[in-house]
XYZ file of N, CA, C and O in Angstrom:
412
model
N -8.858 68.795 -58.820
C -9.079 67.197 -59.190
C -7.768 66.720 -59.069
O -6.596 67.241 -59.563
N -7.639 65.696 -58.085
C -6.560 64.879 -57.821
C -6.409 63.844 -58.825
O -7.316 63.492 -59.745
N -5.321 63.026 -58.720
C -5.172 61.807 -59.333
C -4.753 60.577 -58.586
O -3.799 60.567 -57.660
N -5.126 59.498 -59.112
C -4.763 58.366 -58.300
C -4.368 57.328 -59.334
O -4.891 57.004 -60.232
N -3.103 57.020 -59.062
C -2.355 56.086 -60.097
C -2.082 54.693 -59.271
O -1.564 54.737 -58.303
N -2.370 53.602 -59.929
C -2.473 52.349 -59.544
C -1.279 51.513 -60.340
O -1.240 51.675 -61.397
N -0.143 51.204 -59.821
C 0.584 50.207 -60.521
C 1.249 50.989 -61.603
O 1.622 49.986 -62.736
N 1.492 52.485 -61.761
C 1.876 53.066 -62.924
C 1.115 52.846 -64.147
O 1.586 53.431 -65.229
N 0.257 52.098 -64.229
C -0.482 51.719 -65.461
C -1.970 52.235 -65.452
O -2.467 52.429 -66.421
N -2.559 52.508 -64.463
C -4.116 52.668 -63.999
C -4.026 54.045 -63.694
O -3.735 54.370 -62.519
N -4.639 55.050 -64.280
C -4.755 56.532 -63.449
C -6.104 57.078 -63.601
O -6.632 56.755 -64.871
N -6.342 57.574 -62.440
C -8.102 58.183 -62.691
C -7.958 59.533 -61.879
O -7.276 60.147 -61.082
N -8.756 60.438 -62.532
C -9.003 61.735 -61.683
C -10.138 61.818 -60.564
O -11.138 61.352 -61.108
N -9.701 62.320 -59.526
C -10.770 62.004 -58.717
C -10.875 63.441 -57.983
O -9.794 64.055 -57.587
N -11.832 64.052 -57.489
C -11.926 64.988 -56.428
C -10.911 64.983 -55.227
O -10.595 64.261 -54.895
N -9.944 66.124 -55.140
C -9.110 66.163 -54.096
C -9.831 65.494 -52.658
O -9.297 65.167 -51.939
N -11.037 66.249 -52.178
C -11.684 66.025 -50.978
C -12.160 64.438 -51.164
O -11.814 63.887 -50.051
N -12.504 63.956 -52.053
C -12.856 62.495 -52.076
C -11.437 61.329 -51.954
O -11.277 60.546 -51.149
N -10.574 62.142 -52.909
C -9.275 61.390 -52.811
C -8.764 61.469 -51.543
O -7.956 60.167 -51.089
N -8.769 62.305 -50.714
C -8.173 62.440 -49.316
C -8.660 61.259 -48.272
O -8.264 60.654 -47.645
N -10.076 61.119 -48.485
C -11.008 60.120 -47.540
C -10.658 58.845 -48.198
O -10.202 57.948 -47.431
N -10.373 58.724 -49.582
C -10.013 57.363 -49.908
C -8.710 57.048 -49.616
O -8.213 55.819 -48.924
N -7.751 57.969 -49.555
C -6.424 57.715 -48.901
C -6.332 57.220 -47.625
O -5.614 56.312 -47.154
N -6.832 57.879 -46.744
C -7.123 57.638 -45.340
C -7.765 56.384 -45.037
O -6.910 55.331 -44.391
N -8.606 55.690 -45.934
C -8.994 54.413 -45.441
C -8.087 53.356 -46.333
O -7.779 52.277 -45.898
N -7.388 53.748 -47.532
C -6.680 52.531 -48.255
C -5.316 52.483 -47.358
O -4.935 51.270 -47.315
N -4.767 53.591 -46.964
C -3.857 53.537 -46.338
C -3.701 52.628 -44.761
O -2.997 51.939 -44.777
N -4.827 52.966 -44.261
C -5.021 52.105 -43.112
C -5.062 50.401 -43.489
O -4.735 49.860 -42.288
N -5.789 50.152 -44.435
C -5.914 48.601 -44.730
C -4.766 48.217 -45.132
O -4.589 46.977 -44.517
N -4.092 48.923 -45.994
C -2.458 48.336 -46.571
C -1.699 48.377 -45.288
O -0.767 47.407 -45.203
N -1.678 49.349 -44.273
C -0.638 48.939 -43.185
C -1.091 48.265 -42.365
O -0.266 47.315 -41.767
N -2.286 47.423 -42.409
C -2.475 46.472 -41.453
C -2.187 45.194 -42.611
O -2.615 43.820 -41.867
N -1.742 45.160 -43.500
C -1.471 44.121 -44.440
C -2.857 43.567 -45.355
O -2.643 42.484 -45.700
N -3.774 44.215 -45.371
C -5.039 43.958 -45.704
C -5.174 44.112 -47.737
O -4.727 44.910 -47.910
N -5.445 43.032 -48.043
C -5.699 43.244 -49.624
C -6.930 43.373 -50.042
O -8.077 42.538 -48.824
N -7.622 44.250 -50.868
C -9.215 44.126 -51.025
C -9.282 45.052 -52.404
O -8.705 45.742 -53.093
N -10.609 44.964 -53.074
C -11.137 45.302 -54.458
C -11.050 46.714 -54.360
O -11.988 47.055 -53.250
N -10.960 47.790 -55.233
C -11.418 49.003 -55.115
C -12.159 49.197 -56.559
O -11.501 48.944 -57.733
N -13.234 49.525 -56.551
C -13.708 49.964 -57.947
C -14.591 51.057 -58.063
O -15.064 51.786 -57.094
N -14.591 51.838 -59.095
C -14.981 53.347 -59.513
C -15.670 53.291 -60.689
O -15.160 52.507 -61.463
N -16.432 54.460 -60.838
C -16.846 54.879 -62.134
C -16.160 55.989 -62.858
O -15.788 56.846 -62.135
N -15.873 55.811 -64.249
C -15.221 57.027 -64.377
C -15.878 57.195 -65.784
O -15.409 56.912 -67.160
N -17.180 58.052 -65.748
C -18.110 58.151 -66.821
C -17.375 59.144 -68.060
O -17.613 59.296 -69.285
N -16.412 59.999 -67.504
C -15.627 60.792 -68.311
C -14.671 60.321 -69.717
O -14.354 60.829 -70.505
N -14.086 58.969 -69.390
C -13.332 58.416 -70.279
C -14.072 57.492 -71.079
O -15.033 56.783 -70.614
N -14.179 57.830 -72.325
C -14.922 57.229 -73.447
C -14.441 55.689 -73.497
O -13.341 55.142 -73.477
N -15.599 54.848 -73.162
C -15.660 53.684 -73.392
C -15.342 52.862 -71.905
O -15.417 51.743 -72.215
N -14.905 53.577 -70.990
C -14.690 53.270 -69.994
C -15.642 53.549 -68.696
O -15.431 54.811 -67.989
N -16.608 52.857 -68.211
C -17.773 53.266 -67.187
C -17.400 52.811 -65.803
O -17.472 53.637 -64.791
N -16.353 51.741 -65.677
C -16.119 51.238 -64.179
C -14.809 50.710 -64.477
O -14.448 49.922 -65.471
N -13.877 50.856 -63.258
C -12.791 50.107 -63.437
C -12.628 49.462 -62.121
O -13.274 50.160 -60.913
N -12.238 48.274 -61.933
C -11.897 47.595 -60.664
C -10.432 47.459 -60.928
O -9.750 46.558 -61.622
N -9.632 47.540 -59.491
C -8.582 47.131 -59.108
C -8.127 46.159 -57.942
O -8.952 46.343 -56.921
N -7.066 45.414 -57.852
C -7.112 44.628 -56.568
C -6.015 45.206 -55.720
O -4.612 45.533 -56.199
N -6.398 46.128 -54.706
C -5.173 46.503 -53.770
C -4.574 45.888 -52.755
O -5.270 45.048 -52.101
N -3.273 45.798 -52.734
C -2.600 44.887 -51.743
C -1.143 45.986 -51.570
O -0.769 46.817 -52.376
N -0.593 45.473 -50.325
C 0.755 46.222 -49.995
C 1.755 45.999 -51.063
O 2.677 46.795 -50.934
N 1.681 45.259 -51.858
C 2.845 45.010 -52.834
C 2.324 45.755 -54.115
O 3.233 45.754 -54.958
N 1.318 46.501 -53.857
C 1.266 47.679 -55.581
C 1.352 48.652 -55.239
O 0.845 49.269 -54.020
N 2.300 49.461 -56.029
C 2.560 50.648 -55.644
C 1.142 51.753 -56.173
O 0.318 51.566 -56.828
N 0.822 52.653 -55.071
C -0.142 53.475 -55.601
C 0.564 54.941 -55.085
O 1.508 55.180 -54.490
N -0.058 56.065 -56.166
C 0.340 57.463 -55.846
C -0.927 58.246 -56.000
O -1.757 57.951 -56.590
N -1.045 59.368 -54.884
C -2.101 60.177 -54.761
C -1.448 61.388 -54.931
O -0.604 61.716 -54.068
N -1.962 62.076 -55.914
C -1.458 63.652 -56.482
C -2.790 64.238 -56.176
O -3.754 64.230 -56.878
N -2.585 65.298 -55.751
C -3.720 66.374 -55.022
C -3.037 67.577 -56.038
O -2.179 68.218 -56.307
N -4.453 68.298 -56.452
C -4.321 69.470 -57.212
C -4.155 70.852 -56.346
O -3.344 71.553 -56.619
N -4.844 70.537 -55.241
C -4.796 71.906 -54.156
C -3.523 71.595 -53.377
O -3.359 70.428 -53.184
N -3.334 72.580 -52.925
C -2.216 72.622 -51.569
C -2.549 72.472 -50.378
O -1.583 71.849 -49.351
N -3.748 72.320 -49.928
C -4.322 72.335 -48.607
C -4.901 70.784 -48.457
O -5.694 70.351 -49.359
N -4.661 70.168 -47.415
C -5.195 69.013 -47.124
C -6.692 69.125 -46.717
O -7.036 70.220 -45.946
N -7.661 68.629 -47.010
C -9.124 68.877 -46.767
C -9.352 68.478 -45.580
O -8.736 67.218 -44.960
N -10.251 69.033 -44.579
C -10.638 68.340 -43.553
C -11.409 66.965 -43.579
O -12.344 66.941 -44.335
N -10.768 65.775 -43.001
C -11.544 64.891 -43.128
C -12.836 64.626 -42.209
O -12.960 65.085 -41.185
N -13.914 64.091 -42.838
C -15.136 63.715 -42.112
C -15.084 62.433 -41.598
O -15.161 61.433 -42.276
N -15.010 62.338 -40.379
C -14.809 60.929 -39.860
C -15.908 59.972 -40.183
O -15.676 58.563 -40.256
N -17.280 60.338 -40.195
C -18.558 59.814 -40.753
C -18.203 59.287 -42.083
O -18.546 57.929 -42.339
N -17.431 60.003 -43.005
C -17.371 59.681 -44.421
C -16.080 58.469 -44.162
O -16.244 57.330 -44.989
N -15.246 58.713 -43.580
C -14.259 57.490 -43.344
C -14.770 56.472 -43.129
O -14.309 55.335 -43.440
N -15.252 56.362 -42.161
C -16.064 55.109 -41.659
C -16.774 54.552 -42.608
O -16.983 53.222 -42.628
N -17.811 55.299 -43.096
C -18.684 54.568 -44.214
C -17.773 53.941 -45.459
O -17.813 52.746 -46.010
N -16.548 54.825 -46.074
C -15.803 54.033 -46.690
C -15.109 52.944 -46.181
O -15.124 51.922 -47.045
N -14.716 52.898 -45.108
C -14.086 51.662 -44.435
C -14.814 50.555 -44.616
O -14.627 49.508 -44.740
N -16.308 50.760 -44.112
C -17.313 49.740 -43.822
C -17.409 48.947 -45.700
O -17.661 48.009 -45.739
N -17.236 49.982 -46.455
C -17.756 49.724 -47.894
C -16.305 48.711 -48.387
O -16.276 47.594 -48.771
N -15.040 49.411 -47.929
C -13.912 48.300 -47.929
C -13.805 47.084 -47.379
O -13.213 46.352 -47.827
N -14.443 47.055 -46.127
C -14.440 45.688 -45.731
C -15.715 44.749 -46.114
O -15.883 43.763 -45.674
N -16.668 45.360 -47.243
C -17.756 44.208 -47.527
C -17.031 43.278 -48.763
O -15.826 43.598 -49.235
N -18.078 42.505 -49.164
C -17.568 41.646 -50.420
C -17.284 42.119 -51.311
O -16.305 41.740 -52.152
N -18.104 43.285 -51.799
C -17.812 43.883 -52.997
C -16.841 44.804 -52.856
O -15.912 45.332 -53.939
N -15.841 45.240 -51.690
C -14.977 46.036 -51.819
C -15.005 47.551 -51.351
O -16.199 47.707 -51.636
N -14.206 48.287 -51.542
C -14.294 49.786 -51.804
C -14.689 50.373 -52.909
O -14.431 50.127 -54.168
N -15.866 51.239 -52.634
C -16.346 52.044 -53.466
C -16.828 53.230 -53.110
O -16.810 53.595 -51.937
N -16.973 54.207 -53.975
C -17.118 55.715 -53.380
C -18.534 55.652 -52.747
O -19.491 55.712 -54.075
N -18.693 55.942 -51.566
C -20.069 56.355 -51.194
C -20.393 57.607 -51.015
O -19.423 58.379 -50.706
N -21.790 58.070 -51.027
C -22.144 59.349 -50.727
C -21.428 59.796 -49.252
O -21.409 58.959 -48.579
N -21.267 61.111 -49.410
C -20.473 61.725 -47.964
C -21.759 61.984 -47.077
O -22.967 62.582 -47.345
N -21.924 61.218 -45.804
C -22.939 61.560 -44.851
C -22.462 62.841 -44.194
O -21.377 63.558 -44.166
N -23.468 63.421 -43.597
C -23.361 64.787 -42.431
C -22.315 64.392 -41.449
O -22.058 63.187 -40.972
N -21.400 65.409 -41.409
C -20.147 65.377 -40.422
C -20.746 65.615 -39.225
O -21.369 66.962 -38.792
N -20.772 64.822 -38.117
C -21.275 65.297 -36.811
C -20.602 66.439 -35.939
O -20.867 67.176 -35.356
N -18.917 66.374 -36.346
C -18.275 67.492 -35.931
C -18.672 69.119 -36.550
O -17.931 70.016 -36.208
N -19.419 68.871 -37.699
C -19.230 70.340 -38.323
C -20.245 71.018 -37.887
O -21.350 70.887 -37.037
N -19.747 72.657 -37.645
C -20.680 73.573 -37.148
C -21.811 73.656 -37.535
O -22.071 73.744 -38.525
């Protein structure tokens, strides 16, 4: 489980594989100067079922990984996450589609 920290105040644990895909999408949008909402569910934290934050190039983010190896990215999942990020609802964690490049 990795950790995503938003503006040094909001922290959530996210599986390393999911976090790597989110990082690819988030960095691409922020590099282009785009701001957007990101919403995730966190049923493990008592009283907090869902969190939403506004991501912009001016807010600090930290991606910390438990594992030492970079997960192989599924381009189809990166595309699906990017489409979600570009929607009016903003970025949410969508299910991973099959990787067309997988053996």
